[in-house]
Coordinates of C-alpha atoms (C1' of nucleotides) in Angstrom, one line a residue:
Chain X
X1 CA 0.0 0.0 0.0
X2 CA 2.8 1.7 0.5
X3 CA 2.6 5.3 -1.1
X4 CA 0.3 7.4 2.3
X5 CA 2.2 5.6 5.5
X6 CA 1.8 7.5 9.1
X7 CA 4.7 8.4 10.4
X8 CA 7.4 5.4 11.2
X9 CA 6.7 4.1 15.3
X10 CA 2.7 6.6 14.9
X11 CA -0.4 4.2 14.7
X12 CA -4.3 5.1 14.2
X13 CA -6.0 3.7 16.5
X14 CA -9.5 3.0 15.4
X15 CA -12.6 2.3 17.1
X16 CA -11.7 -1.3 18.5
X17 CA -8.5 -0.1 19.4
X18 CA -9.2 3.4 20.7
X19 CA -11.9 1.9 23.2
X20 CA -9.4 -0.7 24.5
X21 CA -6.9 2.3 24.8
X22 CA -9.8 4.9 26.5
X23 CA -10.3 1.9 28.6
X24 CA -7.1 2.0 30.3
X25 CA -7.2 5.2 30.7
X26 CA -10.2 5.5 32.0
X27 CA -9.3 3.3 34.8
X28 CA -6.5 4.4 35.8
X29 CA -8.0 8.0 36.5
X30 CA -11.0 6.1 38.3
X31 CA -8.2 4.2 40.6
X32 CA -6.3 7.5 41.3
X33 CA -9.4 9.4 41.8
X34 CA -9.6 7.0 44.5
X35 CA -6.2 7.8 46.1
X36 CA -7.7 11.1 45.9
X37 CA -5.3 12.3 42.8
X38 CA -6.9 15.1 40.4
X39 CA -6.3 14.9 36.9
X40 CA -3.5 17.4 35.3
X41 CA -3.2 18.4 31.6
X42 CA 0.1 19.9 30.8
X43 CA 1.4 20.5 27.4
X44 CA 2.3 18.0 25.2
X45 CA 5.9 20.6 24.2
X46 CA 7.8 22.4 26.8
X47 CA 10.5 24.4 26.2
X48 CA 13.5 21.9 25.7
X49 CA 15.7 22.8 29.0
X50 CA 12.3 22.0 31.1
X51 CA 13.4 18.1 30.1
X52 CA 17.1 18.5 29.4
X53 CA 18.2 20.1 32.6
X54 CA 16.2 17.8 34.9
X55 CA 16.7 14.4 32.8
X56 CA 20.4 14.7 33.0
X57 CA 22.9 15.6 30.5
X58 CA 23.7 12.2 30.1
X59 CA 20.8 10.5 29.3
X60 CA 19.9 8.3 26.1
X61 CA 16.8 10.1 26.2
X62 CA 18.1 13.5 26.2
X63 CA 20.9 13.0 24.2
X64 CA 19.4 10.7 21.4
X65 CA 15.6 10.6 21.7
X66 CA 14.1 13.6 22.0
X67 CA 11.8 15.4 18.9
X68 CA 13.1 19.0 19.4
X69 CA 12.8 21.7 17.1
X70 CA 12.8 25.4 16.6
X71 CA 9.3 27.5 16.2
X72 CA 8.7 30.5 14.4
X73 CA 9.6 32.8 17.2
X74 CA 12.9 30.9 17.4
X75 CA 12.0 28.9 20.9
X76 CA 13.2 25.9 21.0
X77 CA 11.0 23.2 22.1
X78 CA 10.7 20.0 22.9
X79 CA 8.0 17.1 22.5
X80 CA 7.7 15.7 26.0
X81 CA 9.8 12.1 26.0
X82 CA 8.0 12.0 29.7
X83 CA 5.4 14.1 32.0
X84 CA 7.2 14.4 35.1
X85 CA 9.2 17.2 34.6
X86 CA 6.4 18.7 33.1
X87 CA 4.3 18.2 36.3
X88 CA 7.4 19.3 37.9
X89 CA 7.2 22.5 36.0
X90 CA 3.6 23.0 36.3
X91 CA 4.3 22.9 40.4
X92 CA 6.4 25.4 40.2
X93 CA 4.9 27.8 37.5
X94 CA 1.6 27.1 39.3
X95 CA 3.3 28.1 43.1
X96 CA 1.5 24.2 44.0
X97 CA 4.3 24.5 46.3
X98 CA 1.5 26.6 48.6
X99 CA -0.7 23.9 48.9
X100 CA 1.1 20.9 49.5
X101 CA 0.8 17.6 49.7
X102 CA 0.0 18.0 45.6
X103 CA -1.6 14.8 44.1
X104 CA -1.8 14.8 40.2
X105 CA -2.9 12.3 37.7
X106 CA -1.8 12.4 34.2
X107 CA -2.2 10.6 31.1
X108 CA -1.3 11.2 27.2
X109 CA 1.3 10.9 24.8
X110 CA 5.1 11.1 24.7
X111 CA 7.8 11.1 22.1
X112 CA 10.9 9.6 21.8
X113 CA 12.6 8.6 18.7
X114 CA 13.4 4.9 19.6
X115 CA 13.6 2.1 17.1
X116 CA 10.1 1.4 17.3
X117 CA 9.3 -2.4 18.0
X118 CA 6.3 -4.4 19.7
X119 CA 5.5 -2.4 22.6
X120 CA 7.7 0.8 21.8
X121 CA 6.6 3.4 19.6
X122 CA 7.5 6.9 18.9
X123 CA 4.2 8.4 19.7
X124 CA 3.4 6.5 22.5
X125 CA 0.6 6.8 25.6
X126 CA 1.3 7.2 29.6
X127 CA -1.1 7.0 32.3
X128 CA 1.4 8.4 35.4
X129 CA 0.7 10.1 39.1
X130 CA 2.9 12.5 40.8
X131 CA 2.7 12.7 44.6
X132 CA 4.5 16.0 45.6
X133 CA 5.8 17.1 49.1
X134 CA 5.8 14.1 51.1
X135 CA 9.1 13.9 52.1
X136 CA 7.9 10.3 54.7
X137 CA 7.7 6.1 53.2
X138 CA 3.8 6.8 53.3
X139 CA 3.8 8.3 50.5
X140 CA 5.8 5.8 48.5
X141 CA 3.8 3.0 50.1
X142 CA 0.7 5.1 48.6
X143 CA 1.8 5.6 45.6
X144 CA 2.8 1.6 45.1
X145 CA -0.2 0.9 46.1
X146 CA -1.9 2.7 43.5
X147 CA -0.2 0.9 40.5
X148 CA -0.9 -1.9 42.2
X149 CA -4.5 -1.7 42.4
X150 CA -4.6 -0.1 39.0
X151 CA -2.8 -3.6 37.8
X152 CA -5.3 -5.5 39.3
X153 CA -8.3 -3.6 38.0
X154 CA -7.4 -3.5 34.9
X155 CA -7.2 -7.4 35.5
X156 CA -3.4 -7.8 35.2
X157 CA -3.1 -8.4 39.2
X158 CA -1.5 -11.9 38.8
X159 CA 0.8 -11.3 35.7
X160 CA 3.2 -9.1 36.7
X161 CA 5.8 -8.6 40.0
X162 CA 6.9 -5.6 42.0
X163 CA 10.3 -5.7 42.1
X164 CA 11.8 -3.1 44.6
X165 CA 15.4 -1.1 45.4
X166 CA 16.4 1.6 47.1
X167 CA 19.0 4.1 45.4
X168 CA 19.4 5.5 48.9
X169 CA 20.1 9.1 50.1
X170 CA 22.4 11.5 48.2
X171 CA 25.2 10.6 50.8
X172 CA 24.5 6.8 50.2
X173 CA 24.4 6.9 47.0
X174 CA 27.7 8.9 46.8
X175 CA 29.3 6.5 48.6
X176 CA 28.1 3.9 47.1
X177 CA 29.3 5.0 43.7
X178 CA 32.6 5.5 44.4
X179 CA 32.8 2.1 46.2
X180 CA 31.3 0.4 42.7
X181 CA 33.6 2.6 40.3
X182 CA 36.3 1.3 42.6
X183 CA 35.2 -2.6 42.1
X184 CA 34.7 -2.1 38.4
X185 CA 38.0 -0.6 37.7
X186 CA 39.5 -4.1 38.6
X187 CA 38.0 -5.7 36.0
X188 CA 37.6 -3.3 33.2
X189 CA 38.9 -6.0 30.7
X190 CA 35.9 -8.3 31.2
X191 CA 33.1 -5.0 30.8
X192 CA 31.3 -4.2 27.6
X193 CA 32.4 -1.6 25.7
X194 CA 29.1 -0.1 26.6
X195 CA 30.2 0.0 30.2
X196 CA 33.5 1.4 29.9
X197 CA 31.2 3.6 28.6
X198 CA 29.0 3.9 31.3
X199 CA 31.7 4.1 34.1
X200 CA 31.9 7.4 34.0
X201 CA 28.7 9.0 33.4
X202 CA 26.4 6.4 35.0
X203 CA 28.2 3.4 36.5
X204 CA 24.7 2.7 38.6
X205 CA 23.4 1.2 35.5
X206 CA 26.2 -1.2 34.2
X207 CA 24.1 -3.2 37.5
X208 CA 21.3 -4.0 35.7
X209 CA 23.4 -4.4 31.7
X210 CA 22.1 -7.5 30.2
X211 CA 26.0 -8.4 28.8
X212 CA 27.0 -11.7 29.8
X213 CA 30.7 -11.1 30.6
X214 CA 29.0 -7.9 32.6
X215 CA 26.8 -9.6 34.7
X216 CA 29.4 -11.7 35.3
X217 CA 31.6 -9.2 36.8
X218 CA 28.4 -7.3 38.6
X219 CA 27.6 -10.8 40.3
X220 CA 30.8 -9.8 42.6
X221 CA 30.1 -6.1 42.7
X222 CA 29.4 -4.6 45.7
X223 CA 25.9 -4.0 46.6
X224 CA 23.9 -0.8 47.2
X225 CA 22.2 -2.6 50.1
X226 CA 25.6 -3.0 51.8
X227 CA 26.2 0.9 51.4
X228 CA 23.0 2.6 52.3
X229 CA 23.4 4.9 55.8
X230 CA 21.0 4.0 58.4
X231 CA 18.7 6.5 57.4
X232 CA 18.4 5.4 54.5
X233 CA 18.0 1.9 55.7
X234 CA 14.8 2.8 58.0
X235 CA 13.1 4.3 55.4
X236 CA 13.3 1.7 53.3
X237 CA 12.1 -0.7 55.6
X238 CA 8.8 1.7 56.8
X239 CA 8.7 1.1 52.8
X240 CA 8.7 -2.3 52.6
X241 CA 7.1 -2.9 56.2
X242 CA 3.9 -0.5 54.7
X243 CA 3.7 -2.8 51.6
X244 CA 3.7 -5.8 53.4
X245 CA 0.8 -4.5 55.9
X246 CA -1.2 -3.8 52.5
X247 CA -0.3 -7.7 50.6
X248 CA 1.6 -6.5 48.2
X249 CA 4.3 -8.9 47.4
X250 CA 7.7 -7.8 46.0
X251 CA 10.9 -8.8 45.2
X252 CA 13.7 -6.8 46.6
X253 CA 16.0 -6.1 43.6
X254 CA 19.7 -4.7 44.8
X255 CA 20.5 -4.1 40.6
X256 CA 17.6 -2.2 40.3
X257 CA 18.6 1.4 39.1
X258 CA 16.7 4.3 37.0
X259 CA 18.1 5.5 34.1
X260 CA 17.2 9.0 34.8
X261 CA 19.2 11.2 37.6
X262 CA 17.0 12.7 39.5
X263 CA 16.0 9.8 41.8
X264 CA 16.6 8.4 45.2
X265 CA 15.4 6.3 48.0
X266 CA 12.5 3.8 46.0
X267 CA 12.9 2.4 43.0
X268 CA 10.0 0.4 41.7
X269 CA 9.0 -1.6 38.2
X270 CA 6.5 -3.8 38.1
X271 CA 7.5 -6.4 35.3
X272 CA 5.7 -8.8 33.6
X273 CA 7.6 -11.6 31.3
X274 CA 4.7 -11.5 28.3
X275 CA 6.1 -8.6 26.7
X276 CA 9.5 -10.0 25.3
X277 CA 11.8 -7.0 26.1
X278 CA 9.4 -4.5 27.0
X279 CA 8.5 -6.5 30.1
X280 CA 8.3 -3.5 32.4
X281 CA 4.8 -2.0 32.4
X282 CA 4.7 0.1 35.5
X283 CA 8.2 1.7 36.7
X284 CA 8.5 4.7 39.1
X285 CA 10.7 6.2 42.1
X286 CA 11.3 8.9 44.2
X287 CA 12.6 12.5 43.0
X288 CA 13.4 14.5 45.8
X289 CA 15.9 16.6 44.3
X290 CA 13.5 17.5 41.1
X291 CA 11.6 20.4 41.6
X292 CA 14.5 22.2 43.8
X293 CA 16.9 21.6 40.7
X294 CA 14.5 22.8 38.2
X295 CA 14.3 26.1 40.5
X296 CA 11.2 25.6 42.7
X297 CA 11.5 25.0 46.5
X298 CA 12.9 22.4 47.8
X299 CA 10.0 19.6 47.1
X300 CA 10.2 16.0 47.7
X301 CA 8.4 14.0 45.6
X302 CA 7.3 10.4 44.2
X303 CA 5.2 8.7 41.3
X304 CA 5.4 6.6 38.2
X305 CA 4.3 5.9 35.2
X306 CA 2.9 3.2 33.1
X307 CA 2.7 2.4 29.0
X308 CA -0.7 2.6 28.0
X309 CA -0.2 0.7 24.9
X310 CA 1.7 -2.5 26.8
X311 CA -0.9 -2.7 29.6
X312 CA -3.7 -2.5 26.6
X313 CA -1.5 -5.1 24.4
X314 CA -1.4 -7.1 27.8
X315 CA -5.2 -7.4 28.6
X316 CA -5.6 -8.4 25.1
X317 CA -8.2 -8.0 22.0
X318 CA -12.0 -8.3 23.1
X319 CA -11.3 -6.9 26.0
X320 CA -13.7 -4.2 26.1
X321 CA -16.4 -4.6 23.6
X322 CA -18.5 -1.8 22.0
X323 CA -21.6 -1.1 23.6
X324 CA -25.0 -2.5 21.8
X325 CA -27.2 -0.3 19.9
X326 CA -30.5 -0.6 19.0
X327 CA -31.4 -0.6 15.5
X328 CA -33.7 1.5 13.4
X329 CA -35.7 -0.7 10.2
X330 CA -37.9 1.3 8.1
X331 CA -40.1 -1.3 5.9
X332 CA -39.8 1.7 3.2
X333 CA -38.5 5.3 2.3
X334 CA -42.3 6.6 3.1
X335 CA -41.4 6.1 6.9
X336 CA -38.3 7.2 6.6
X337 CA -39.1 10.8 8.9
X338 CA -41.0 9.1 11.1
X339 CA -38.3 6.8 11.6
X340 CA -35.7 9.6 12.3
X341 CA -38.4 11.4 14.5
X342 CA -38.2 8.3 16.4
X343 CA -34.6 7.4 16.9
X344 CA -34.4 11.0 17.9
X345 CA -36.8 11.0 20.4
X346 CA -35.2 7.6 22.1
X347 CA -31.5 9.1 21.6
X348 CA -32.6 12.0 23.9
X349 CA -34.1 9.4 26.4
X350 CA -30.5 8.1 26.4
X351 CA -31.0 4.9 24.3
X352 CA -27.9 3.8 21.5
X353 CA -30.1 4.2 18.3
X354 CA -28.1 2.9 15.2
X355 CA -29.7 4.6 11.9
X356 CA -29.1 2.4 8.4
X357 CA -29.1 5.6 6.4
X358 CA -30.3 3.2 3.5
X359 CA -31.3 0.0 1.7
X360 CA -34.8 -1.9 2.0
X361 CA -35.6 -3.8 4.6
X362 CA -33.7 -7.0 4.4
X363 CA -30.7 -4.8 3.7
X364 CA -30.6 -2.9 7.1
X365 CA -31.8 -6.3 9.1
X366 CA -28.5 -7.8 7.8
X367 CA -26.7 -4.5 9.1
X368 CA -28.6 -4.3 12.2
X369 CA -27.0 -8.2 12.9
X370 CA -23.6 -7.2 11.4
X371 CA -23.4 -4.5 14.2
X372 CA -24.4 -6.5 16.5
X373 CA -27.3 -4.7 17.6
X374 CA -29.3 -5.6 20.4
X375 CA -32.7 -5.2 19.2
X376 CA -34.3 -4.0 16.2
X377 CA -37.4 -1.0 15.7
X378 CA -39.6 -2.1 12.8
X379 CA -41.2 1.5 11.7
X380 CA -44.2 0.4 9.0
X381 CA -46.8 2.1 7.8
X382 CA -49.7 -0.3 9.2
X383 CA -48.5 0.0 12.6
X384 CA -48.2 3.8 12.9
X385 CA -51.0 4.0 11.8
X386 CA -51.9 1.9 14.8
X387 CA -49.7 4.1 17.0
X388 CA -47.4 1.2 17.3
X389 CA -44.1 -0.3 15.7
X390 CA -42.0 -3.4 15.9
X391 CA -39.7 -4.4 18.5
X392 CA -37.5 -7.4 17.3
X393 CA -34.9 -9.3 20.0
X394 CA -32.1 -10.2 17.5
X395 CA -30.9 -12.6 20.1
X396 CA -34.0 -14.4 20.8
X397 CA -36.0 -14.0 17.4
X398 CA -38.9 -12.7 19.6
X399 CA -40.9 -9.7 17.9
X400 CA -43.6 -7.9 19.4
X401 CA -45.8 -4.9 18.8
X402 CA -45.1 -2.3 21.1
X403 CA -47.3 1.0 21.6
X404 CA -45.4 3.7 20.5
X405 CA -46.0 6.0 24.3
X406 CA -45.1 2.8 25.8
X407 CA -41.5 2.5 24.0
X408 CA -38.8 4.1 26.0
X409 CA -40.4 1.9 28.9
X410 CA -40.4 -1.5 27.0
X411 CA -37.3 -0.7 25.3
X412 CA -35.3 -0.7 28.9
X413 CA -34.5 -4.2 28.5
X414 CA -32.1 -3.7 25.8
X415 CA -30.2 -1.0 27.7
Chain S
rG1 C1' 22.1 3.9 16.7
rC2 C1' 23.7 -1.8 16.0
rG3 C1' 22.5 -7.1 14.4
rG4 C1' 18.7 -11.0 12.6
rG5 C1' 13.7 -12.2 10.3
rU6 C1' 9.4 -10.8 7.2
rG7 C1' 6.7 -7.8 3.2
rU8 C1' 1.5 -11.3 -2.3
rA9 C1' -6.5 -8.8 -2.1
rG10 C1' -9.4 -5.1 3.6
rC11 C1' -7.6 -9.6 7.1
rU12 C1' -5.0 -14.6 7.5
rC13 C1' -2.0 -17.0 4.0
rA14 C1' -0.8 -20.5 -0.6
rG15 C1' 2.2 -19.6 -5.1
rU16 C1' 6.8 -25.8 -7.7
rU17 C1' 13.8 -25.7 -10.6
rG18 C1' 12.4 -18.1 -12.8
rG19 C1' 7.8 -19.5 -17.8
rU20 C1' 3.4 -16.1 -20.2
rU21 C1' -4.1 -15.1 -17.5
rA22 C1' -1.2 -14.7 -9.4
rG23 C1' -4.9 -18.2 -6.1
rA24 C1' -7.7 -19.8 -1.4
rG25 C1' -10.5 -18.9 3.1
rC26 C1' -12.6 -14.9 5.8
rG27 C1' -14.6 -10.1 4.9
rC28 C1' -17.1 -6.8 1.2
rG29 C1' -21.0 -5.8 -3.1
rU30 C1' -25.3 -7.9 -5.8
rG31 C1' -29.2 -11.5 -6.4
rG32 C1' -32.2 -15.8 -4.6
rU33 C1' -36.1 -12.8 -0.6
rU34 C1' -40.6 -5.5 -3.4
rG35 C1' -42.3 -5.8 5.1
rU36 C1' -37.9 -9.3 8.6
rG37 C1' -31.2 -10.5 10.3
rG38 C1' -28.0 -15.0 11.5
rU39 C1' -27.7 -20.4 7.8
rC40 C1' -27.5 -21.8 2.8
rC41 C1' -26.9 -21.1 -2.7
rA42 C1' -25.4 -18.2 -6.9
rU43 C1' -22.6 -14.3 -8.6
rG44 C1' -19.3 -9.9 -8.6
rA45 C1' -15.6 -6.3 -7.2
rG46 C1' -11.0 -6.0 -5.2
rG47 C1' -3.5 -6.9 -6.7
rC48 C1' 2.1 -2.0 -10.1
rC49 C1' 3.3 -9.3 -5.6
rG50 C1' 6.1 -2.8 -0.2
rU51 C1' 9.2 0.7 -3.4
rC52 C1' 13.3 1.8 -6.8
rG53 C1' 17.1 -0.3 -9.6
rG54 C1' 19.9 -4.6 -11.6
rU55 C1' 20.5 -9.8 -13.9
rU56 C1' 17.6 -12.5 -17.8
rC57 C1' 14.4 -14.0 -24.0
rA58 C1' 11.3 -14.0 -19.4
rA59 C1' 11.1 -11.9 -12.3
rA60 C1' 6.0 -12.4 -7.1
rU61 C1' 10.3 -15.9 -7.6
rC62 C1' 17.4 -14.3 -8.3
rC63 C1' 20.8 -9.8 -6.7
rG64 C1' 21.3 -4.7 -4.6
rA65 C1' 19.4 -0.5 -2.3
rU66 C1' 15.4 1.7 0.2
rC67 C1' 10.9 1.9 3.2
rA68 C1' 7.7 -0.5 6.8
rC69 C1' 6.8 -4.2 10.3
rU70 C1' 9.0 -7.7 13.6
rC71 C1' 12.8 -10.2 17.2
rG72 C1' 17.2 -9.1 20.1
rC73 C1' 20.8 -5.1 21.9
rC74 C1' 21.2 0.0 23.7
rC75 C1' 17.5 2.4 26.4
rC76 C1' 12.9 2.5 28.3
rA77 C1' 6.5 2.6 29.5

RNA sequence: GCGGGUGUAGCUCAGUUGGUUAGAGCGCGUGGUUGUGGUCCAUGAGGCCGUCGGUUCAAAUCCGAUCACUCGCCCCA
C-alpha cells in the first residue's frame, strides 16, 4: 500500500482499538481518583531545557531521543519524551508549592525517537501520578499501592511482580558509587564496551546491563544494600514494612537502578515476562531533588508511570467490547421521517439508536445483525397508523408490537 | 544507533527448478427474498506481488538498495 504511511513508530488507532486504549485510561483515573489524585493536563511541548536540565545531561533520552525543534519565534521546544518534569514544572509555575501535599494524575502521549518495536513506539501513551511534598515512606507506600491496584483492576493483578530497590540518600548513593567505580576498575577487561562507557557517566546502571561477561563481573560487585546509611536503611524498611501490611508482594532487587538522575530512595518496576523486552509496564521512584533543581523549593516528591499501549496489548483484543445499539428498520422510504423522529426521540431518552441511512428492509436487518445490535425497531406504515411499531430481539427471534407511548419503557430491556 | 527475520487482495495466508491469465479462506457488493437478520446457494468487485534499480528472452520468484513491520541489543513505558 505503501505510497500514504503514518509516520514510522505513529499508529491510528480505530474504534476497537481506541476503546481498548480509553479503557485504560479511563481506569487508571477512576483508581487515582480513588487515592484522591486530580487529573493534570500539561502540554504535550515544553521548552526543551524543562526536560534537558532535569533528565540529565547524560541520558539516552536527552541526548538521542528527544523530537526537538525550533518554532517560528525561534524557541526551542521539545515534544515531552515523559510528563514528570512537566508536572514538575507545572508545580512550580503554578506556586502548587502553597498547597502541598499535591496529588496529580496524568495521562497522554510522549515522544521519543526509539527504534520502534512491539510495545515501543514513537508516539506512545502514559497514564502516570505524581505525589509531591511528602518527604515520609507513606507516601511511596501510597503511591505503590496505587499501580498496584490499578494492575489489578485492569485485570493484570497476577501477571506481573513488584520488584523493589532503594538508590538511597544522596550521601548513600555517593558513597556507594565511588565504592562500585572502585570494584569495576578491577575488572575493566571483562566489561562491555558499553560499560566502559557507562563508568563514567552512569556506573549505577552497568548493575542492571544485560551483557553476559557484565553480569558476570556485577555478580561480585558490591551491593547498594551494603552501602545505604542507616537512614536510608529505616526508610526503606517503613517502605517495605507498609507494603507488606497492604499484601503487596515484592521482590527486593539490589541491581535495580533508573536510568534517569533525578531519583533516590524507592525504585519500583513492576515487570511482567509476556512482553518480550518491554517486560516493564509500571516503573517509578522517588525524586526529591527535582523540583529544587528545576528552581522551585525544595519539594520531595514520588510517582510513576505506566505504558498505556503495553498494559492495553497485555489485557488483550476483546477486552472491552463496543456497547450495543438498538437498530432503526424502516419497511420503506415513506417512513423514513418518522423513523428519524423516532430514533431521535429515544436518543434523547439516552437509548444507542443505530440509523441504516439506507437499503430496503432485508438490507438494514443484515446490518442491524452485522453491528451487533441488540434489538431491532420495525417503523411500518400499518402499525403507525396503529400508534405502534415493531420491536425485534435479535438474540431471541422474539418480535412484538409495542405502543409507541409505551417505548422508552419496553425498550429498557435492551439497555 | 547496531544485528537477525518478514513484506503477495481489507484480514490470515498459498504460489513448484524463474515461464506467459497470481490463487484460497474470511470479509465486502449484488441476487435468490418489493415488510424481517443470523444459515445456505449463486454471482461480482478488489493486486504496479512494499518501493526503486539490476540480472535474464522472461522476475512475485534471483541480486542490490530503500521503506515499513517484527525479534534481540542499547535504552525505556
Amino acid at each position: 500500500m505503501a505510497a500514504l504511511q503514518p509516520v514510522r513508530g505513529t499508529h491510528d488507532y480505530l474504534p476497537d482499538d481506541s476503546r481498548a486504549h480509553r479503557a485504560v485510561e479511563d481506569i487508571a483515573r477512576e483508581v487515582a481518583e480513588r487515592f484522591g489524585f486530580g487529573e493534570i493536563i500539561t502540554p504535550i511541548f515544553e521548552f526543551t531545557e524543562v526536560f534537558a536540565r532535569t533528565l540529565g545531561d547524560t541520558s539516552d533520552i536527552v541526548t538521542k531521543e528527544m523530537y526537538t525543534f525550533e518554532d517560528r519565534s525561534g524557541d526551542r521546544l521539545t515534544l515531552r519524551p515523559e510528563n514528570t518534569a512537566g508536572v514538575a514544572r507545572a508545580f512550580i509555575s503554578g506556586g502548587l508549592a502553597q498547597s502541598v501535599p499535591v496529588k496529580l494524575f496524568y495521562r497522554g502521549p510522549m515522544f521519543r525517537h526509539e527504534r520502534p518495536q512491539k510495545g515501543r513506539l514513537r508516539q506512545f501513551h502514559q497514564v502516570g501520578v505524581e505525589l509531591l511534598g511528602v518527604e515520609g515512606p507513606l507516601g511511596d507506600v501510597d503511591v505503590i499501592s496505587l499501580g498496584y491496584q490499578l494492575l489489578d483492576a485492569l485485570g493484570l493483578g497476577g501477571r506481573s511482580i513488584l520488584h523493589l530497590n532503594s538508590l538511597g540518600d544522596p550521601e548513600s548513593r555517593q558513597v556507594y558509587r565511588e565504592a562500585l567505580v572502585a570494584y569495576l576498575s578491577g575488572h575493566k577487561e571483562r566489561l562491555s564496551e558499553d560499560s566502559l562507557n557507562r563508568m563514567e557517566r552512569n556506573p549505577l546502571r552497568i548493575l542492571d546491563s544485560k551483557d553476559e561477561g557484565d553480569r558476570e563481573v556485577v555478580a561480585d560487585a558490591p551491593l547498594l544494600s551494603d552501602h545505604l546509611n542507616a537512614a536510608s536503611r529505616a526508610f526503606l524498611e517503613r517502605v517495605t514494612g507498609g507494603l507488606t501490611d497492604l499484601g503487596i508482594a515484592f521482590e527486593y532487587d539490589p541491581k535495580l537502578v533508573r536510568g534517569l538522575d533525578y531519583y533516590c530512595h524507592t525504585a519500583f518496576e513492576f515487570v511482567t515476562t509476556d512482553l518480550g523486552s518491554q517486560g516493564t509496564i509500571l516503573a517509578g521512584g522517588r525524586y526529591d531533588g527535582l523540583v529544587k533543581q528545576m528552581g522551585g523549593p525544595p519539594t520531595p516528591g514520588i510517582g510513576w508511570a505506566a505504558g498505556v499501549e503495553r498494559l492495553a496489548m497485555l489485557r488483550g483484543e476483546g477486552t472491552v467490547t463496543a456497547p450495543r445499539p438498538i437498530a432503526m428498520v424502516p419497511t420503506g422510504a415513506d417512513v423514513e421521517s418518522e423513523t428519524i423522529t423516532l430514533a431521535d426521540r429515544l436518543r434523547r431518552a439516552g437509548f444507542i439508536l443505530d440509523l441504516g441511512y439506507s437499503g430496503n428492509m432485508g438490507k438494514r436487518m443484515k446490518r442491524a445483525n452485522k453491528i451487533n445490535a441488540r434489538a431491532a425497531i420495525i417503523v411500518g406504515g400499518d402499525e403507525l397508523a396503529q400508534g405502534t411499531v415493531g420491536v425485534r430481539d435479535l438474540d431471541s427471534g422474539d418480535q412484538e408490537t409495542v405502543a409507541l407511548s409505551a417505548l422508552e419503557a419496553f425498550l429498557a430491556r435492551f439497555r
